[in-house]
CSV table of C-alpha atoms in Angstrom, one decimal:
chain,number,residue,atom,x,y,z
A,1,UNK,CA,61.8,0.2,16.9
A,2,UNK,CA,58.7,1.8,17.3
A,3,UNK,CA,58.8,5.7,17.7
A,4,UNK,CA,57.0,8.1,20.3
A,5,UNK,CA,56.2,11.8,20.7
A,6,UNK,CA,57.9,13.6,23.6
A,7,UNK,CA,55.1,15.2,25.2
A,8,UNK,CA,53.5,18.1,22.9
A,9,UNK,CA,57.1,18.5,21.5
A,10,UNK,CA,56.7,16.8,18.1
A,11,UNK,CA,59.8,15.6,18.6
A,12,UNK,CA,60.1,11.4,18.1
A,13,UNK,CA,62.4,9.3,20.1
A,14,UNK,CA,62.7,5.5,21.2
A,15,UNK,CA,60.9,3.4,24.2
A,16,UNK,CA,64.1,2.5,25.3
A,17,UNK,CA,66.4,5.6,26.2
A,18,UNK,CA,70.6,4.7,26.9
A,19,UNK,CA,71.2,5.9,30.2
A,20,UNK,CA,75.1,6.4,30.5
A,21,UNK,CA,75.2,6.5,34.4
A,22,UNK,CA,77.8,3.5,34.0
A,23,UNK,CA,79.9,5.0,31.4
A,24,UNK,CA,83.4,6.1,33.3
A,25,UNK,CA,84.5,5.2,37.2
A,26,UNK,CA,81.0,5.0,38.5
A,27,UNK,CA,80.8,1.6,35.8
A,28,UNK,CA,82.6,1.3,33.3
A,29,UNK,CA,86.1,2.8,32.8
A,30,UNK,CA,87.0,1.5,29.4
A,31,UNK,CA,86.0,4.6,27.5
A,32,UNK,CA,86.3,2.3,23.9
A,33,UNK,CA,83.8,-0.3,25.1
A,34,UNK,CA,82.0,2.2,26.7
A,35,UNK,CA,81.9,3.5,22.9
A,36,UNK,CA,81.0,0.7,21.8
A,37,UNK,CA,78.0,0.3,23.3
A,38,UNK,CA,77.1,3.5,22.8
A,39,UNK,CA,77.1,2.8,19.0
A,40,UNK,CA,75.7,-1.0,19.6
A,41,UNK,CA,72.7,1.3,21.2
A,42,UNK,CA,72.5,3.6,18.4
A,43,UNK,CA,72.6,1.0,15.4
A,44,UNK,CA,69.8,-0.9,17.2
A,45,UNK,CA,67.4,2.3,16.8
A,46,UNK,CA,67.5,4.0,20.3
A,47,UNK,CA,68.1,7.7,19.4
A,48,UNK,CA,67.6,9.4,22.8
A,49,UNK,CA,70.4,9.3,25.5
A,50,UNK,CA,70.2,10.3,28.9
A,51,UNK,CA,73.2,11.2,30.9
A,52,UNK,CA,74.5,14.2,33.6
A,53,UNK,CA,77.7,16.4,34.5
A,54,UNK,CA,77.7,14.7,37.9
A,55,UNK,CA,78.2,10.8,36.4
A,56,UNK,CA,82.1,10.0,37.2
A,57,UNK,CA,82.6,13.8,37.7
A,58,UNK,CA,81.8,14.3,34.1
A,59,UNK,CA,83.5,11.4,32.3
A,60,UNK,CA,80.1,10.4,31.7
A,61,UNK,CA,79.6,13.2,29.4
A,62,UNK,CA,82.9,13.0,27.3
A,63,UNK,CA,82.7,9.7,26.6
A,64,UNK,CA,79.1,10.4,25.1
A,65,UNK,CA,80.8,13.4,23.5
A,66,UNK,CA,83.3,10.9,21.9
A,67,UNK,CA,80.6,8.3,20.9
A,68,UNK,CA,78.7,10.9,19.3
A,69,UNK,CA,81.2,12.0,16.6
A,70,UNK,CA,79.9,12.1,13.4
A,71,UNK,CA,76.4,10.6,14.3
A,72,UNK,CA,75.2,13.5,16.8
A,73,UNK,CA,72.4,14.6,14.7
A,74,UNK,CA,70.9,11.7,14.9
A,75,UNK,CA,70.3,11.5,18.5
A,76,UNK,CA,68.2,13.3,20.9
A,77,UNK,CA,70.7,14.2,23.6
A,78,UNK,CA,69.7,14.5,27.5
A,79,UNK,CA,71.7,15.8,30.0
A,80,UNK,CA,71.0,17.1,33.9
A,81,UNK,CA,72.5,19.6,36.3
A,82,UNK,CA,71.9,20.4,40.4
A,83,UNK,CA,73.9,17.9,41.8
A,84,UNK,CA,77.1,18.7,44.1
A,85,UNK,CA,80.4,18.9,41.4
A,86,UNK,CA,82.7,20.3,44.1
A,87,UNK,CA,82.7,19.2,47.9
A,88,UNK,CA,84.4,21.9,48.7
A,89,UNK,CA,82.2,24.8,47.0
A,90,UNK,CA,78.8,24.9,47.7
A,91,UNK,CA,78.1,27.5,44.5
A,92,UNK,CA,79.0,24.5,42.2
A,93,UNK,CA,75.6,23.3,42.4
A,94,UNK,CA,72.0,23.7,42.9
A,95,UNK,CA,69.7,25.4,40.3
A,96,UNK,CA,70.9,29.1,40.8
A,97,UNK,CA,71.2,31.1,37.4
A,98,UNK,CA,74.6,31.6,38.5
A,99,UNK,CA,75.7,27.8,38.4
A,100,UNK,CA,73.7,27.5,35.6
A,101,UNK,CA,75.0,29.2,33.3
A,102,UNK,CA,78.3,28.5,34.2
A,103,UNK,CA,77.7,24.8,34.3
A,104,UNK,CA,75.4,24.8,31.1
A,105,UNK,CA,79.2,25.7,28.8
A,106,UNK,CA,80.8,22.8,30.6
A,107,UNK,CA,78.4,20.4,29.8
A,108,UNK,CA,78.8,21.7,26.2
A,109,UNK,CA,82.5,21.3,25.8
A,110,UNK,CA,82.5,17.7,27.6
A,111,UNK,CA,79.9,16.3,25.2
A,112,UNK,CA,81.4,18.2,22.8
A,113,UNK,CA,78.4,19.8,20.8
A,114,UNK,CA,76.7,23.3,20.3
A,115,UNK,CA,73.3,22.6,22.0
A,116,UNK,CA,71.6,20.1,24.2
A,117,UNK,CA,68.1,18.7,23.3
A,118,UNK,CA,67.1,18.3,26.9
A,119,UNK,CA,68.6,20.0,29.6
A,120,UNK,CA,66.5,18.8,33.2
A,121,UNK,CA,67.1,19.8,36.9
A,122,UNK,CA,68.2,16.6,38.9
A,123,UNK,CA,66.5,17.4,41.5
A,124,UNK,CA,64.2,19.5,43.2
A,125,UNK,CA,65.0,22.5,45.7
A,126,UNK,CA,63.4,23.7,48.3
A,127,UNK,CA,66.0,26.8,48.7
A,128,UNK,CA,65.9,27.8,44.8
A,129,UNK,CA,62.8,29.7,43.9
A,130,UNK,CA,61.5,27.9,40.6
A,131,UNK,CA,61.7,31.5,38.8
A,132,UNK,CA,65.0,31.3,39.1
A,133,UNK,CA,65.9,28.3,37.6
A,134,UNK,CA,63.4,28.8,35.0
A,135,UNK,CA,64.6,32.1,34.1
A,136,UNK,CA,67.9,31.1,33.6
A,137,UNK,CA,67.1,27.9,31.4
A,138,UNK,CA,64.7,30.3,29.4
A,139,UNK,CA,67.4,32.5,28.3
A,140,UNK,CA,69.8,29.3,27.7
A,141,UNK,CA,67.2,28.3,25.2
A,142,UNK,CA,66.5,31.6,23.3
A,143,UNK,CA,70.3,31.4,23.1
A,144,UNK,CA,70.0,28.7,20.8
A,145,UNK,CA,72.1,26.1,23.5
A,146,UNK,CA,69.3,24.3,24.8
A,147,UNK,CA,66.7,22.6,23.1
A,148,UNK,CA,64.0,21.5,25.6
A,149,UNK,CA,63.7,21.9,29.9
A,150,UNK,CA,62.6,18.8,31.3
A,151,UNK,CA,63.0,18.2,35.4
A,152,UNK,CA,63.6,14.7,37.5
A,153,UNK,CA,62.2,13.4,40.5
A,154,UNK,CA,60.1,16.0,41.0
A,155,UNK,CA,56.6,15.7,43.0
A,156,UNK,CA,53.3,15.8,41.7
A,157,UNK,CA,52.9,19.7,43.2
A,158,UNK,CA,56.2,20.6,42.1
A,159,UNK,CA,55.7,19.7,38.4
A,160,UNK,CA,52.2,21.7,38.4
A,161,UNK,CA,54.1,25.0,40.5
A,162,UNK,CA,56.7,24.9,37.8
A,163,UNK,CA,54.5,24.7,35.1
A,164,UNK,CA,52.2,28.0,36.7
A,165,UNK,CA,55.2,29.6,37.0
A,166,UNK,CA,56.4,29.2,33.0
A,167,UNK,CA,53.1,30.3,32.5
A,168,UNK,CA,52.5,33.2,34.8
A,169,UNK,CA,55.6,34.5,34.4
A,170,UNK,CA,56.0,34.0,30.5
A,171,UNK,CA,58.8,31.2,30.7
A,172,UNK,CA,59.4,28.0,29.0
A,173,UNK,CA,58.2,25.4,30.7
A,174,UNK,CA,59.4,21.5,32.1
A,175,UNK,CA,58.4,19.8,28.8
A,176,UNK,CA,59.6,16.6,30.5
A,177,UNK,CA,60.0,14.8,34.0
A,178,UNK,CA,62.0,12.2,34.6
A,179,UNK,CA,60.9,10.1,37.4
A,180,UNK,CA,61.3,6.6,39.2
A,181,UNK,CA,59.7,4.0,37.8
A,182,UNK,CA,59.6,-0.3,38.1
A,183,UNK,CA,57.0,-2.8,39.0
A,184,UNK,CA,58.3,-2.3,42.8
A,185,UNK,CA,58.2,1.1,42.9
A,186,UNK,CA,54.9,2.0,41.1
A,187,UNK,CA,53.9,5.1,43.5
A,188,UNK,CA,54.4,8.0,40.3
A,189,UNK,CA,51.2,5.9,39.4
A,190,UNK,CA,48.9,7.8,41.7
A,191,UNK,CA,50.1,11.2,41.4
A,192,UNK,CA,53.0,12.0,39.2
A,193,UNK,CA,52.1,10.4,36.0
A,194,UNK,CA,48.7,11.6,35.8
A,195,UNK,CA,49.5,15.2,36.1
A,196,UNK,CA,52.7,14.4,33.6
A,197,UNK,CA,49.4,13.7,31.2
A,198,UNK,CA,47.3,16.4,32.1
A,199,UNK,CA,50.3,19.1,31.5
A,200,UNK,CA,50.9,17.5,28.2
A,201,UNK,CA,54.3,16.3,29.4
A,202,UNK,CA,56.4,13.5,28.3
A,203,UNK,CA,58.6,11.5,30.6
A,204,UNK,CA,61.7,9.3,30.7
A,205,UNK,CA,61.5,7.3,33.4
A,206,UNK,CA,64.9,5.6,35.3
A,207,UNK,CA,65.6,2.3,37.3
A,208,UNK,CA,63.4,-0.1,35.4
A,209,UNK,CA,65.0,-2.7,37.1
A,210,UNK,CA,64.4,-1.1,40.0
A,211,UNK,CA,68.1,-1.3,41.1
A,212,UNK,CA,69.0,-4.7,40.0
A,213,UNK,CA,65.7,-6.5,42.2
A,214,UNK,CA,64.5,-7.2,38.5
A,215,UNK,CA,67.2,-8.4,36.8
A,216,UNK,CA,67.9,-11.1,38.6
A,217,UNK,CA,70.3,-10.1,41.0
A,218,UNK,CA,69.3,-10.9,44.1
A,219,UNK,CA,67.0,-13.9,44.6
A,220,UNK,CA,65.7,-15.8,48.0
A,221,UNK,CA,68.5,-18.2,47.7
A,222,UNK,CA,70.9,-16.0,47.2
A,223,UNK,CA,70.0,-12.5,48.7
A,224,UNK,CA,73.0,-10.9,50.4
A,225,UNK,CA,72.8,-7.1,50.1
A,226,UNK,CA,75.2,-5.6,47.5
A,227,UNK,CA,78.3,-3.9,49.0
A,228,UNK,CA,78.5,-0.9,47.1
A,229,UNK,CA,79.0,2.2,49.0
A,230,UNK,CA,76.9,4.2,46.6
A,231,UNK,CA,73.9,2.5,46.9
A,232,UNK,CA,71.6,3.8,50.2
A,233,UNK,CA,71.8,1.3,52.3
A,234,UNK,CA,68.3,1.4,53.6
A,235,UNK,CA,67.1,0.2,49.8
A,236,UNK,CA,69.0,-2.9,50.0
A,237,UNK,CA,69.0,-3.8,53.7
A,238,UNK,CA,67.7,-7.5,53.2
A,239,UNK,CA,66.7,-7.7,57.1
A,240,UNK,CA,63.7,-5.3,56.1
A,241,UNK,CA,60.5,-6.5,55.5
A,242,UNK,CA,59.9,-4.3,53.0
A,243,UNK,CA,62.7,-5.8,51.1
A,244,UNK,CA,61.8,-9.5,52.4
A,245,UNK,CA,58.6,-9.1,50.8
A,246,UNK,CA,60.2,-8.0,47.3
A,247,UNK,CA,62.1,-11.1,47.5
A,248,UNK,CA,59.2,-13.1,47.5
A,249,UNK,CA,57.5,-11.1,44.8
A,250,UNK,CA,60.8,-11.4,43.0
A,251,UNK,CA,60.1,-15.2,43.0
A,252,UNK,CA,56.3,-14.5,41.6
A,253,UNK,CA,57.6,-12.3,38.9
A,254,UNK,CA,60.2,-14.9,37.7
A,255,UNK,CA,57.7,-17.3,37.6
A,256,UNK,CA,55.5,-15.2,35.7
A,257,UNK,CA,58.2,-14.4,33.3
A,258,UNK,CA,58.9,-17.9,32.3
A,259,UNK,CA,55.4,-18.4,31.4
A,260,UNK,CA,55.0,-15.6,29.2
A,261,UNK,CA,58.2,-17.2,27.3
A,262,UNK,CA,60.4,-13.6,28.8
A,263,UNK,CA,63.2,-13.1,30.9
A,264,UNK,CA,62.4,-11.3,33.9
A,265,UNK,CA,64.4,-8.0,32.5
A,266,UNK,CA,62.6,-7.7,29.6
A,267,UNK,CA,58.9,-7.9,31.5
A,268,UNK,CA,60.2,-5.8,33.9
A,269,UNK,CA,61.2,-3.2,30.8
A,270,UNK,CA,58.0,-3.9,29.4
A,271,UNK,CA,55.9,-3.3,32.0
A,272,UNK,CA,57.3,0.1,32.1
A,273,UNK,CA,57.0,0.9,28.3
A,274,UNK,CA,53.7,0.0,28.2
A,275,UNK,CA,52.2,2.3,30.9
A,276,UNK,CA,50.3,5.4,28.4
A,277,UNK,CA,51.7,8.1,30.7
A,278,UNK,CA,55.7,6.4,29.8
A,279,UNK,CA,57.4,7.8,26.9
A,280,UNK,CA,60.6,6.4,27.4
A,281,UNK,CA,62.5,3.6,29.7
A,282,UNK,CA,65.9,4.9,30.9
A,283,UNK,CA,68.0,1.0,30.6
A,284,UNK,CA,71.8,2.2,31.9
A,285,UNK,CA,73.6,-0.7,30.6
A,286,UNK,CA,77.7,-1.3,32.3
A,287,UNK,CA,78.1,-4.4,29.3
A,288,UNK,CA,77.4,-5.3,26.4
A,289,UNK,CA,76.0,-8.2,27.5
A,290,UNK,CA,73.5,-6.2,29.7
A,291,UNK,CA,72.6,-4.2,26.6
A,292,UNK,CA,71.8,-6.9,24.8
A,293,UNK,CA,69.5,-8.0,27.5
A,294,UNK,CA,67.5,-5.1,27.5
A,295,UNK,CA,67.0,-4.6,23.9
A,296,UNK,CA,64.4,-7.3,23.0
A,297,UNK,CA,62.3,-5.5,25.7
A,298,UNK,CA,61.4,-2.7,23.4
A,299,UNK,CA,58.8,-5.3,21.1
A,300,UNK,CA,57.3,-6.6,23.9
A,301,UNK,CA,53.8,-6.4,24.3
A,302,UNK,CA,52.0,-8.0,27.7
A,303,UNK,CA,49.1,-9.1,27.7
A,304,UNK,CA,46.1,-8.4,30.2
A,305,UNK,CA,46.4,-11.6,32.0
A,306,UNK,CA,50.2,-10.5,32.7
A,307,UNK,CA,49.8,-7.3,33.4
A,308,UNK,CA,46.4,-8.2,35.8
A,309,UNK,CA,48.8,-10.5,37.8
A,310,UNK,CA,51.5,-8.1,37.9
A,311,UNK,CA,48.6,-5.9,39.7
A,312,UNK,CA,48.0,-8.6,42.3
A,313,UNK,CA,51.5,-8.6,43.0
A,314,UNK,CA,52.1,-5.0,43.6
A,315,UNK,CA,48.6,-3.0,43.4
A,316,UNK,CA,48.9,0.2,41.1
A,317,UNK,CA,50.3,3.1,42.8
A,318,UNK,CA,52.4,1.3,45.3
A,319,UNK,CA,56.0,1.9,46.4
A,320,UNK,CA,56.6,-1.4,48.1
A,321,UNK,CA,59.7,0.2,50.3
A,322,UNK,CA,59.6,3.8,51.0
A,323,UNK,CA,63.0,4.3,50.8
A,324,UNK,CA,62.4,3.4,47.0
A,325,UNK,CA,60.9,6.6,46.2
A,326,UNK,CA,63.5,9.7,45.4
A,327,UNK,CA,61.1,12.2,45.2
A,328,UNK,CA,58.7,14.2,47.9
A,329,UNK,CA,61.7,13.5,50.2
A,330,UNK,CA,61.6,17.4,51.1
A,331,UNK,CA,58.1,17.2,52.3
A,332,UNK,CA,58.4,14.2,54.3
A,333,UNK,CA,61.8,15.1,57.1
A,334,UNK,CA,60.2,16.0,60.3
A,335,UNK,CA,60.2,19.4,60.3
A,336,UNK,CA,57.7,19.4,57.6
A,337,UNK,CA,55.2,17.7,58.6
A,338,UNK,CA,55.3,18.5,62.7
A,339,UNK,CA,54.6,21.2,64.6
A,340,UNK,CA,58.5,22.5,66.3
């Protein structure tokens, strides 16, 4: 597997990043195959994982813990914060520098190590002053438990605020964003990925397969919406016809596939690697199987004939559904953008 810088960090890690979203109730509740292909992952050459203390309330992160025994050294260890971890308590969330640093020492003890390599703010808020979250992650890394800052699903103005305010106010700064990213949901193209380049960023970009619509999943002739509880609804509504039309560009992309000699997963993964703004793909396998299908995607080089007809498809920088997109969402409710 071929090797790439993080950004300005120096530090080297694979195309292909095990996401670990599935690992626990969300996915996959058998904690020793969940293990297993963990170490499958690992033995393949993928040295940078990506979970978060939210995933099954945190089983997510002890299984990793677990898998990691003995071999943690070798990998280049993501995790996230923000997200709600109590209903009931709205201080056990958010990017205050009081959940923080509480949350920061349970993350620890769950993946059972003495420092995270990337520690990244799931999402954005408009209630938390950047300063503040900065702050607090700048003193988690001149304590020696935190590596690297990185953010996710941030807009194109919040990634350059944060980075005035690390330099302004003598922080460390978002070395990373981690962003949406798939050939139906190219809108980072316009915006986010070009300032991720100009800041010197690196990113690790999730839901190659934009939600299962590239893997095969759901086709024309057999397209009823998943019944899944967690998924938004509005993504996978097939009476839309924003989602009618990725059906029939499903089709296209399945035919285009087959006559590049790949599976529709691994162009899909491709086309995501490829991009010069992409460090990394985030692939959250539930299988082993699934795994295995994503692998092969990490050699795979399109060529400009592919990737010109991917382009007629679905024309650079566009998010063929709206409800796609999970950033920017603050600055697009009603009360931003009209007058009361």
């Amino acid at each position: 597997m071929q090797y790439r810088t993080l950004g300005r960090t120096g530090v080297q890690v694979s195309p292909l990043c095990l996401g670990a979203m599935m690992f626990g109730p969300w996915g996959n509740d058998d904690r020793a195959d969940a293990i297993r292909i963990i170490h499958r992952a690992l033995d393949a050459g993928i040295n940078f994982i990506d979970t978060a203390d939210v995933y099954s309330g945190g089983v997510s992160e002890e299984i990793v813990g677990e898998a990691l025994a003995g071999r943690r050294d070798d990998v280049f260890l993501a995790t996230k914060f923000f997200m709600p971890m109590d209903a009931d308590d709205p201080n056990q969330r958010g990017g205050s520098r009081r959940w923080i640093m509480r949350e920061v020492e349970n993350s620890l003890r769950r993946l059972n190590t003495d420092h995270i390599d990337l520690y990244q703010v799931h999402r954005p808020s408009p209630d938390t002053d950047v300063e503040e979250t900065l702050g607090a992650l700048t003193d988690l890394v001149r304590q020696g438990k935190v590596r690297y800052l990185g953010s996710s699903s941030y807009s194109g103005s919040q990634i350059v605020e944060a980075q005035w305010a690390s330099r302004s106010r003598n922080l460390e700064r978002f070395v990373t964003e981690q962003p949406p990213y798939s050939i139906l949901v190219r809108g980072i193209e316009e915006d986010v990925l070009p300032t991720l380049q100009r800041h010197g960023m690196g990113s690790l970009t999730y839901s190659p397969l934009s939600g299962g619509w590239l893997s095969g999943r759901w086709r024309k002739d057999a397209a009823a919406a998943p019944t899944s509880s967690a998924r938004p609804s509005a993504r996978f509504d097939m009476s839309s016809p924003a989602n009618q039309r990725k059906l029939d560009i499903v089709e296209e992309l399945a035919l285009l596939a087959e006559q590049a000699g790949l599976t529709l997963i691994e162009l899909a993964i491709a086309f995501v690697i490829r991009h010069p703004g992409v460090t990394s793909a985030i692939v959250g396998p539930r299988t082993m199987e699934q795994l295995e299908s994503y692998l092969p995607a990490a050699e795979v080089v399109l060529t400009a004939d592919v990737l010109d007809r991917i382009d007629e498809l679905v024309a650079p920088g566009v998010t063929l559904n709206p409800d796609d997109n999970s950033y920017g969402a603050a600055e697009l409710v009603p009360s931003a953008r009209r007058r009361p």
